[in-house]
Coordinates of C-alpha atoms in Angstrom, one line a residue:
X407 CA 102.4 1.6 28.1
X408 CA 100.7 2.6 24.9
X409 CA 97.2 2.9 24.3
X410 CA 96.3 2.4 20.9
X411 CA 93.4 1.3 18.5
X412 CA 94.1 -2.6 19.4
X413 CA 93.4 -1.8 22.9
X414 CA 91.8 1.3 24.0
X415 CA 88.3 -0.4 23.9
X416 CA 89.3 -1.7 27.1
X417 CA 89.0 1.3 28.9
X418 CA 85.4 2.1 28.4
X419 CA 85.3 -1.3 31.5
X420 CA 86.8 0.9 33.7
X421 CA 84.5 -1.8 36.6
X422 CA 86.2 -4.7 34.1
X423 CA 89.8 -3.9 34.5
X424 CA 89.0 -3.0 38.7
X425 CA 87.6 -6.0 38.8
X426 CA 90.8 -7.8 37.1
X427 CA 92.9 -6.2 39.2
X428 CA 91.5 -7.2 42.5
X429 CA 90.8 -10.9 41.9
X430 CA 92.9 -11.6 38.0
X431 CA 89.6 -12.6 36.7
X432 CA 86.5 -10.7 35.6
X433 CA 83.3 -10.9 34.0
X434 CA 82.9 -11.0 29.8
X435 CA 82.8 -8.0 27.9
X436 CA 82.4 -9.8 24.7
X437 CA 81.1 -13.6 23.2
X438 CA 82.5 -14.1 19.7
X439 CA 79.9 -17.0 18.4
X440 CA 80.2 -18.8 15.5
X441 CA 77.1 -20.3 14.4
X442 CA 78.5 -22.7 11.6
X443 CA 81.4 -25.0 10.5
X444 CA 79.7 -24.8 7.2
X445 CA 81.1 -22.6 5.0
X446 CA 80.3 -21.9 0.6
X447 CA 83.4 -20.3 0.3
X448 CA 87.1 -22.3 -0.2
X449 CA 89.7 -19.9 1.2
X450 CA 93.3 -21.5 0.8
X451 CA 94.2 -19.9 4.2
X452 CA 91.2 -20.6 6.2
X453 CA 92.0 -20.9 9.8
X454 CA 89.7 -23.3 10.5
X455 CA 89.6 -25.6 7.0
X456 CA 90.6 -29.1 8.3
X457 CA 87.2 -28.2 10.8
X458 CA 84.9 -27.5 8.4
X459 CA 81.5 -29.7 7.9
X460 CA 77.7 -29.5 8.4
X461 CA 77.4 -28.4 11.9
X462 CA 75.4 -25.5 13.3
X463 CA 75.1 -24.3 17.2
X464 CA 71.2 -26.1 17.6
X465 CA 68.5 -23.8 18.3
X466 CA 68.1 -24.5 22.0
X467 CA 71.5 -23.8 22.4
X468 CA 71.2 -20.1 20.6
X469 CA 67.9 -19.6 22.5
X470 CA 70.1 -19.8 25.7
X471 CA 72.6 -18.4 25.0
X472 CA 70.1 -15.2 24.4
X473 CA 69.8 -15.2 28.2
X474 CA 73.1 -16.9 29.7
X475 CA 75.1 -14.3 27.8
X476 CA 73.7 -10.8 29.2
X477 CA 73.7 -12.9 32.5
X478 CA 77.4 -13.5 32.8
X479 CA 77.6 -9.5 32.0
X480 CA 78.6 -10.0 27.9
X481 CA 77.4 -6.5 26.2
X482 CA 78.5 -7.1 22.4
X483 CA 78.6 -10.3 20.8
X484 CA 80.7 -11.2 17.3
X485 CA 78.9 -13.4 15.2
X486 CA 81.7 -14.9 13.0
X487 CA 83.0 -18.0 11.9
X488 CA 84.3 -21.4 11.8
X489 CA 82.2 -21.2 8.9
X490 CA 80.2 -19.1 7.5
X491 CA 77.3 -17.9 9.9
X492 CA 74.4 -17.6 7.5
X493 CA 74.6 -21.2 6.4
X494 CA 73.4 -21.4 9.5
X495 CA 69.3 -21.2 9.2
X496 CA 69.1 -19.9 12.5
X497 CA 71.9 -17.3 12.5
X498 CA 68.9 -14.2 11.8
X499 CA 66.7 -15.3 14.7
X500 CA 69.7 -15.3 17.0
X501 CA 70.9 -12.2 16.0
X502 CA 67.1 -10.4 16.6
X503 CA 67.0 -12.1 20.0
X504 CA 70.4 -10.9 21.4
X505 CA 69.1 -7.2 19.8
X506 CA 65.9 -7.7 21.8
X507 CA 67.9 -8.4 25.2
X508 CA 70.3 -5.2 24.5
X509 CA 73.2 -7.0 23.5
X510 CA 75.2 -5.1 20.3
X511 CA 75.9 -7.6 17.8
X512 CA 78.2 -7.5 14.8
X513 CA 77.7 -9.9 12.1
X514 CA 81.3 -11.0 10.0
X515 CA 79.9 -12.5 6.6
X516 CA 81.4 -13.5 3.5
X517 CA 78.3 -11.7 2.2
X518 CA 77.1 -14.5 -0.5
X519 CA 74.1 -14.7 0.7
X520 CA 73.6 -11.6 2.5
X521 CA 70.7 -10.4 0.2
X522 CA 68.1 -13.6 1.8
X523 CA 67.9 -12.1 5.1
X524 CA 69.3 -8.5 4.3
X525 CA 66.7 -6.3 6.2
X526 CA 66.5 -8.1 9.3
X527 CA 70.3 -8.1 9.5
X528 CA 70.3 -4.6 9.0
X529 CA 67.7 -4.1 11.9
X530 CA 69.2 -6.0 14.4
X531 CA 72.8 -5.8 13.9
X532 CA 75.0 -2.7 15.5
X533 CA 77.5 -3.2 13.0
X534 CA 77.4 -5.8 9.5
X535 CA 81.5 -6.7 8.3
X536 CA 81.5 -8.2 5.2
X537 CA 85.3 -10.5 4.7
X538 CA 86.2 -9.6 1.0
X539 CA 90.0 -9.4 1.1
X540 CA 90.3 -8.0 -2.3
X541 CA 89.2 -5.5 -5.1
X542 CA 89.3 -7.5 -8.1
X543 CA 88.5 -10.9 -9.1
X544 CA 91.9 -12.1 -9.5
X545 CA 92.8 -11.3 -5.5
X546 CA 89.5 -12.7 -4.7
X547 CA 90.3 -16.1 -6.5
X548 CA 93.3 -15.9 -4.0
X549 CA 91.7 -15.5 -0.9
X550 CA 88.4 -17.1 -1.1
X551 CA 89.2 -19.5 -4.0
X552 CA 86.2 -18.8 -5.7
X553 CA 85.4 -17.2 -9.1
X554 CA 84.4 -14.0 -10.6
X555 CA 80.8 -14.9 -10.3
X556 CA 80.7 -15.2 -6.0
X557 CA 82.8 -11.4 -5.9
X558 CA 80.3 -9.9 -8.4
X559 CA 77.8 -11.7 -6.1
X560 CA 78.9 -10.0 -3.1
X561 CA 79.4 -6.5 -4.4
X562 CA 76.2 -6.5 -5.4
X563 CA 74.7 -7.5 -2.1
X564 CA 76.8 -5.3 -0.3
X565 CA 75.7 -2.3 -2.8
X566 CA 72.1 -3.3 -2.0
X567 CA 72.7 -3.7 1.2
X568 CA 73.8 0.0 1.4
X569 CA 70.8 1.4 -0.6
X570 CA 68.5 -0.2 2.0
X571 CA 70.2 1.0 4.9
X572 CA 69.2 4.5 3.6
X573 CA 66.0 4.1 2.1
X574 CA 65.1 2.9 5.8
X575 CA 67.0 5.2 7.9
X576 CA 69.1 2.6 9.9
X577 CA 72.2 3.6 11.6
X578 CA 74.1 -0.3 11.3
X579 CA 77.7 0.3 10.8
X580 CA 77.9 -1.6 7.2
X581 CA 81.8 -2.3 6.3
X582 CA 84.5 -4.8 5.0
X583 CA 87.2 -6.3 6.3
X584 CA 90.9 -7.0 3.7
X585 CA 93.6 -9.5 5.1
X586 CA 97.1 -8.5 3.9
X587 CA 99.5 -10.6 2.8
X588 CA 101.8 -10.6 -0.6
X589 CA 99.0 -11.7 -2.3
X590 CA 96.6 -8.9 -1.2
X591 CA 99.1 -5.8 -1.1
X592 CA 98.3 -4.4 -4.8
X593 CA 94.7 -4.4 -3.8
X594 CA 95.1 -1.8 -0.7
X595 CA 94.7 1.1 -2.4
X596 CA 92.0 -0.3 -5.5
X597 CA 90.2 -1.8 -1.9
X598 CA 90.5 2.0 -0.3
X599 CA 88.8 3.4 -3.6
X600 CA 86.0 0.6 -3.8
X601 CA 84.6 0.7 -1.1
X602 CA 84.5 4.4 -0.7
X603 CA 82.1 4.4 -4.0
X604 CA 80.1 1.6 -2.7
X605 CA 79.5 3.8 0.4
X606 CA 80.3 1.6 3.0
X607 CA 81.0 2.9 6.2
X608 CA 84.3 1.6 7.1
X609 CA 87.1 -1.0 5.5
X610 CA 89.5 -2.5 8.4
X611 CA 92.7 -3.9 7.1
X612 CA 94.4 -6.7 9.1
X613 CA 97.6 -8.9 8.9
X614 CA 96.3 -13.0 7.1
X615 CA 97.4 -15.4 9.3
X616 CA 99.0 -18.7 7.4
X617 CA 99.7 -21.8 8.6
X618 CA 102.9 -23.5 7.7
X619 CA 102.3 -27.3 8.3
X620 CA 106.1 -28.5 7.9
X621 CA 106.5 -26.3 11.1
X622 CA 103.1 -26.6 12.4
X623 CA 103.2 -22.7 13.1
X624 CA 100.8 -20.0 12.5
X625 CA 102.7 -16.4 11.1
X626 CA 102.2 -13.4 8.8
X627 CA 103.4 -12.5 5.8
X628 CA 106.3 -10.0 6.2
X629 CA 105.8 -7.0 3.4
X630 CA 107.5 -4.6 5.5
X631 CA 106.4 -1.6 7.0
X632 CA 103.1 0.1 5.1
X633 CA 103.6 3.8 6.1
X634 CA 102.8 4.5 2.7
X635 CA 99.5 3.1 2.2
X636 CA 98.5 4.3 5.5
X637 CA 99.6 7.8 4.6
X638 CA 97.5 7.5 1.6
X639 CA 93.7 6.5 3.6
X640 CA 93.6 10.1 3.9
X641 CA 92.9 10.5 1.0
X642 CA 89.3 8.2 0.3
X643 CA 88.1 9.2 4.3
X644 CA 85.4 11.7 4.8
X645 CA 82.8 11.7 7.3
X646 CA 81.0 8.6 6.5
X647 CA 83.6 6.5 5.5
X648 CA 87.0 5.4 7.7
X649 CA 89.5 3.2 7.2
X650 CA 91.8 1.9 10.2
X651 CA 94.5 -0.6 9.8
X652 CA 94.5 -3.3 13.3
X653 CA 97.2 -4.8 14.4
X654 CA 99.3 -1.8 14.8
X655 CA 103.4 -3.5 15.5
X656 CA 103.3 -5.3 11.9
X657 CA 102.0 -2.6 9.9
X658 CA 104.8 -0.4 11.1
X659 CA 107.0 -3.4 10.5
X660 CA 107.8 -3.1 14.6
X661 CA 109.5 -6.0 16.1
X662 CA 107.2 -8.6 17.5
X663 CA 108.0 -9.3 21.5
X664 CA 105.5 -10.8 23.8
X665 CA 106.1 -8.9 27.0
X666 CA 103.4 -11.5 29.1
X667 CA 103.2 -15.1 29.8
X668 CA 99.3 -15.4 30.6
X669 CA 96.9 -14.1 28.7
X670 CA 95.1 -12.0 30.5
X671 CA 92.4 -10.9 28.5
X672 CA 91.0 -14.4 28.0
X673 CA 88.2 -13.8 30.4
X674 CA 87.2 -10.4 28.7
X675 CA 86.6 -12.5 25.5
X676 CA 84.3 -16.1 25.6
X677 CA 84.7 -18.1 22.7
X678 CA 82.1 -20.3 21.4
X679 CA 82.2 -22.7 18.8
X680 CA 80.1 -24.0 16.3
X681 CA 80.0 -27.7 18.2
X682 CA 78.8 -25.8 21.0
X683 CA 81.9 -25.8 23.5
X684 CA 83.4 -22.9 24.5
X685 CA 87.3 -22.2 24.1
X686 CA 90.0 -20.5 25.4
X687 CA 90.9 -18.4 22.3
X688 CA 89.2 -17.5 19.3
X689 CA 92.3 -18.6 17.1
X690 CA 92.8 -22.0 18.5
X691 CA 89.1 -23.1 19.0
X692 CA 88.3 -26.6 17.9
X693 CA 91.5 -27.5 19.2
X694 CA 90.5 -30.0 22.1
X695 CA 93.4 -28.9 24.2
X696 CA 91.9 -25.9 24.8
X697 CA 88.2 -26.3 25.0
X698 CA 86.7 -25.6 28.4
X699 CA 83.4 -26.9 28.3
X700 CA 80.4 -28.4 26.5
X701 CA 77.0 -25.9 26.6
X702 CA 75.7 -29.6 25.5
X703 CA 75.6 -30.5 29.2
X704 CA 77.3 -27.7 31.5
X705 CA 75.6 -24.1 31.7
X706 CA 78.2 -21.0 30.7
X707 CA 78.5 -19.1 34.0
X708 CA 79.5 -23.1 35.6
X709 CA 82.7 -22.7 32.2
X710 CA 83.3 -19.2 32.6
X711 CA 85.0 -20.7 35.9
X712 CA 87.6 -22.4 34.8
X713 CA 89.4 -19.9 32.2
X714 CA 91.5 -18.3 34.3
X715 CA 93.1 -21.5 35.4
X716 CA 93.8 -22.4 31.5
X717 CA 95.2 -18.8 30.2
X718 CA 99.1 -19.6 30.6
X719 CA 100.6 -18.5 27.3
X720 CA 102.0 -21.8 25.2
X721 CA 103.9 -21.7 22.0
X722 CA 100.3 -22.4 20.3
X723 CA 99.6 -18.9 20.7
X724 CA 99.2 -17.0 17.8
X725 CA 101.8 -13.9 17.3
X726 CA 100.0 -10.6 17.2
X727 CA 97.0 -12.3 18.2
X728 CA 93.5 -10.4 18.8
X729 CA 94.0 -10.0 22.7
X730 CA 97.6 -9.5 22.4
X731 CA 97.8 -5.2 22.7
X732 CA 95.0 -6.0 25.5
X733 CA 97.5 -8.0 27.2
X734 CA 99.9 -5.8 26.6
X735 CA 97.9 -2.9 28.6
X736 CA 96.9 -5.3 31.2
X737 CA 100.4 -6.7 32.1
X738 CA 101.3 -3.1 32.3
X739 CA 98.4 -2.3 34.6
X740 CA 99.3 -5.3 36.8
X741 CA 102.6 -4.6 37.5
X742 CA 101.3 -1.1 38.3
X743 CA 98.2 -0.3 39.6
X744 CA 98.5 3.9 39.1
X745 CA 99.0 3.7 35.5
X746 CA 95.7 1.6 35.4
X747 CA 94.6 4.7 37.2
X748 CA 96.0 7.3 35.0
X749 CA 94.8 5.8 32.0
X750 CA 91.0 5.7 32.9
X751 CA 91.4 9.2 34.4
X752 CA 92.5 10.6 31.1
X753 CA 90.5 8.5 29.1
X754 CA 88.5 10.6 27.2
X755 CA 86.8 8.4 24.3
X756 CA 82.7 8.7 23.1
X757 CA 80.3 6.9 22.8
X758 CA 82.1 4.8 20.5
X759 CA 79.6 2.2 18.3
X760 CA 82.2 -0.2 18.8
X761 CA 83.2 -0.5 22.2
X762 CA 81.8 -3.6 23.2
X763 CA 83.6 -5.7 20.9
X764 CA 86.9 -5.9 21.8

């Protein structure tokens, strides 16, 4: 059993994992939401591109969510995409009324239009992740396939961003996320330096999933092990800036085994999508097979009931997926109870900003 970055979240819900272990089912930590299938980006490896369209989550459906979510026990709630968020209208006024009902929220945005509702963002978000995926135009062209133009866009709302967030005294955890792949890796270290002069708070780099439609198969890019670059974050950190690479086995270029057949941490994690259903995994939502419910016509706690009959592990499943060190840690814990146990008893973590999102 290994506790690490990908999963030590989890032990902050020391009443969660009881709870799991007692009945293998427990209540939500975390919602990830996405507000939109609308998106004013065109990235060639979008999860989700044979999806997009003009759909948003309606209004009534937000505005319940606002109270179903802290009722089912959800503490932090993603705000991501399906599409972009913010094409959303309603996205802001979501995002102030979970704030208002105590739930953290963390906004992932491609950041174009960041600058229209920048201060309220700033107010009622925890923590504000802005997907770039590159340091220069030409990478950005790769992964969002659009022009010089939208990155100078972004960096600028992201440097404004920044200088609000001081001129007002907020605490909001403002970062960027970088997918690796071969077409990314020369911007690592450019990314590392960036950012760092921006003044961001943090940069997360994680493994691009592509999709290879002759096998209709999701997998990573294999670039080997990046000791290197990780040896070299040292070197831009400082006490207001981090950088953390997720997904720990393929950074280290580790062999990929999935030790579990369910997967347990399905119930720790809702998924809802922008047509309003809720799913059994954030990377194969809108995929009907795995849709558990409509919020159209069913209430949340009546879905919440049926994921733990649809977790069973199927060769859908994503390698290295988001859950999969949780699962990990869980299937460890299930098989034995006292190193469940040991692990809270020597878990020692703060009051870490991001523990609700896991």
């Amino acid at each position: 059993m290994k506790i690490n970055k990908d999963n030590r979240k989890l032990l902050y819900h020391a009443s969660s994992i009881q709870e799991w272990l007692e009945q293998g089912i427990c209540q939500p930590v975390t919602a990830e939401i996405d507000p939109s299938l609308m998106c004013n980006n065109n990235c060639p490896e979008c999860t989700f591109r044979n999806y997009l369209k003009k759909q948003f989550i309606p209004w009534h459906i937000l505005e319940r969510l606002a109270t179903e979510l802290p009722a089912v026990g959800v503490k932090g709630v993603i705000i991501s995409g399906g599409g972009e968020p913010l094409t959303n209208p309603d996205t802001p006024r979501f995002i102030e009324s979970l704030a208002q009902v105590g739930i953290d929220v963390t906004l992932s945005t491609n950041g174009l239009t960041l600058d229209k509702n920048t201060e309220s963002l700033l107010a009622n978000c925890l923590r504000i992740r802005l997907s770039v995926d590159a340091a220069s135009p030409q990478v950005y062209l790769k992964t969002h396939g659009v022009h010089e133009v939208y990155f100078r866009r972004v960096l600028d709302n992201l440097q404004a961003a920044v200088r609000m967030k001081e001129n007002l005294g907020l605490k909001t955890d403002l970062g960027v996320s970088f997918l690796v792949s071969s077409e990314t890796k020369e911007d690592i270290i450019p990314a590392m330096e960036l950012f760092q002069e921006i003044g961001v708070n943090f940069i997360q780099f994680k493994p691009m999933q592509i999709y290879d439609e002759s096998q209709n198969r999701w997998y990573y890019d294999n670039i080997g092990p990046l000791e290197d670059y990780i040896a070299k974050k040292h070197s831009y950190e400082n006490d207001t800036f981090s950088i953390s690479f997720l997904r720990e086995k393929y950074f280290m270029g580790q062999e990929y085994r999935r030790n579990y057949t369910m997967c347990h941490g399905a119930c720790l994690d809702l998924v809802i999508g922008a047509d309003s259903k809720v799913y059994l995994c954030c990377h194969l939502k809108y995929n009907p097979n795995y849709c558990l419910g409509d919020l159209q016509s069913e209430s949340l706690a009546d879905i919440i009931e049926r994921i733990k009959s649809s977790s069973q592990v199927t060769r859908d499943c994503v390698p290295l997926c988001r859950l999969d060190a949780i699962n990990e840690l869980l299937e460890d814990f299930s098989k034995n109870a006292d190193n469940a146990i040991h692990a809270l008893n020597e878990f020692k973590g703060d009051d870490a900003l991001d523990k609700n999102w896991l």
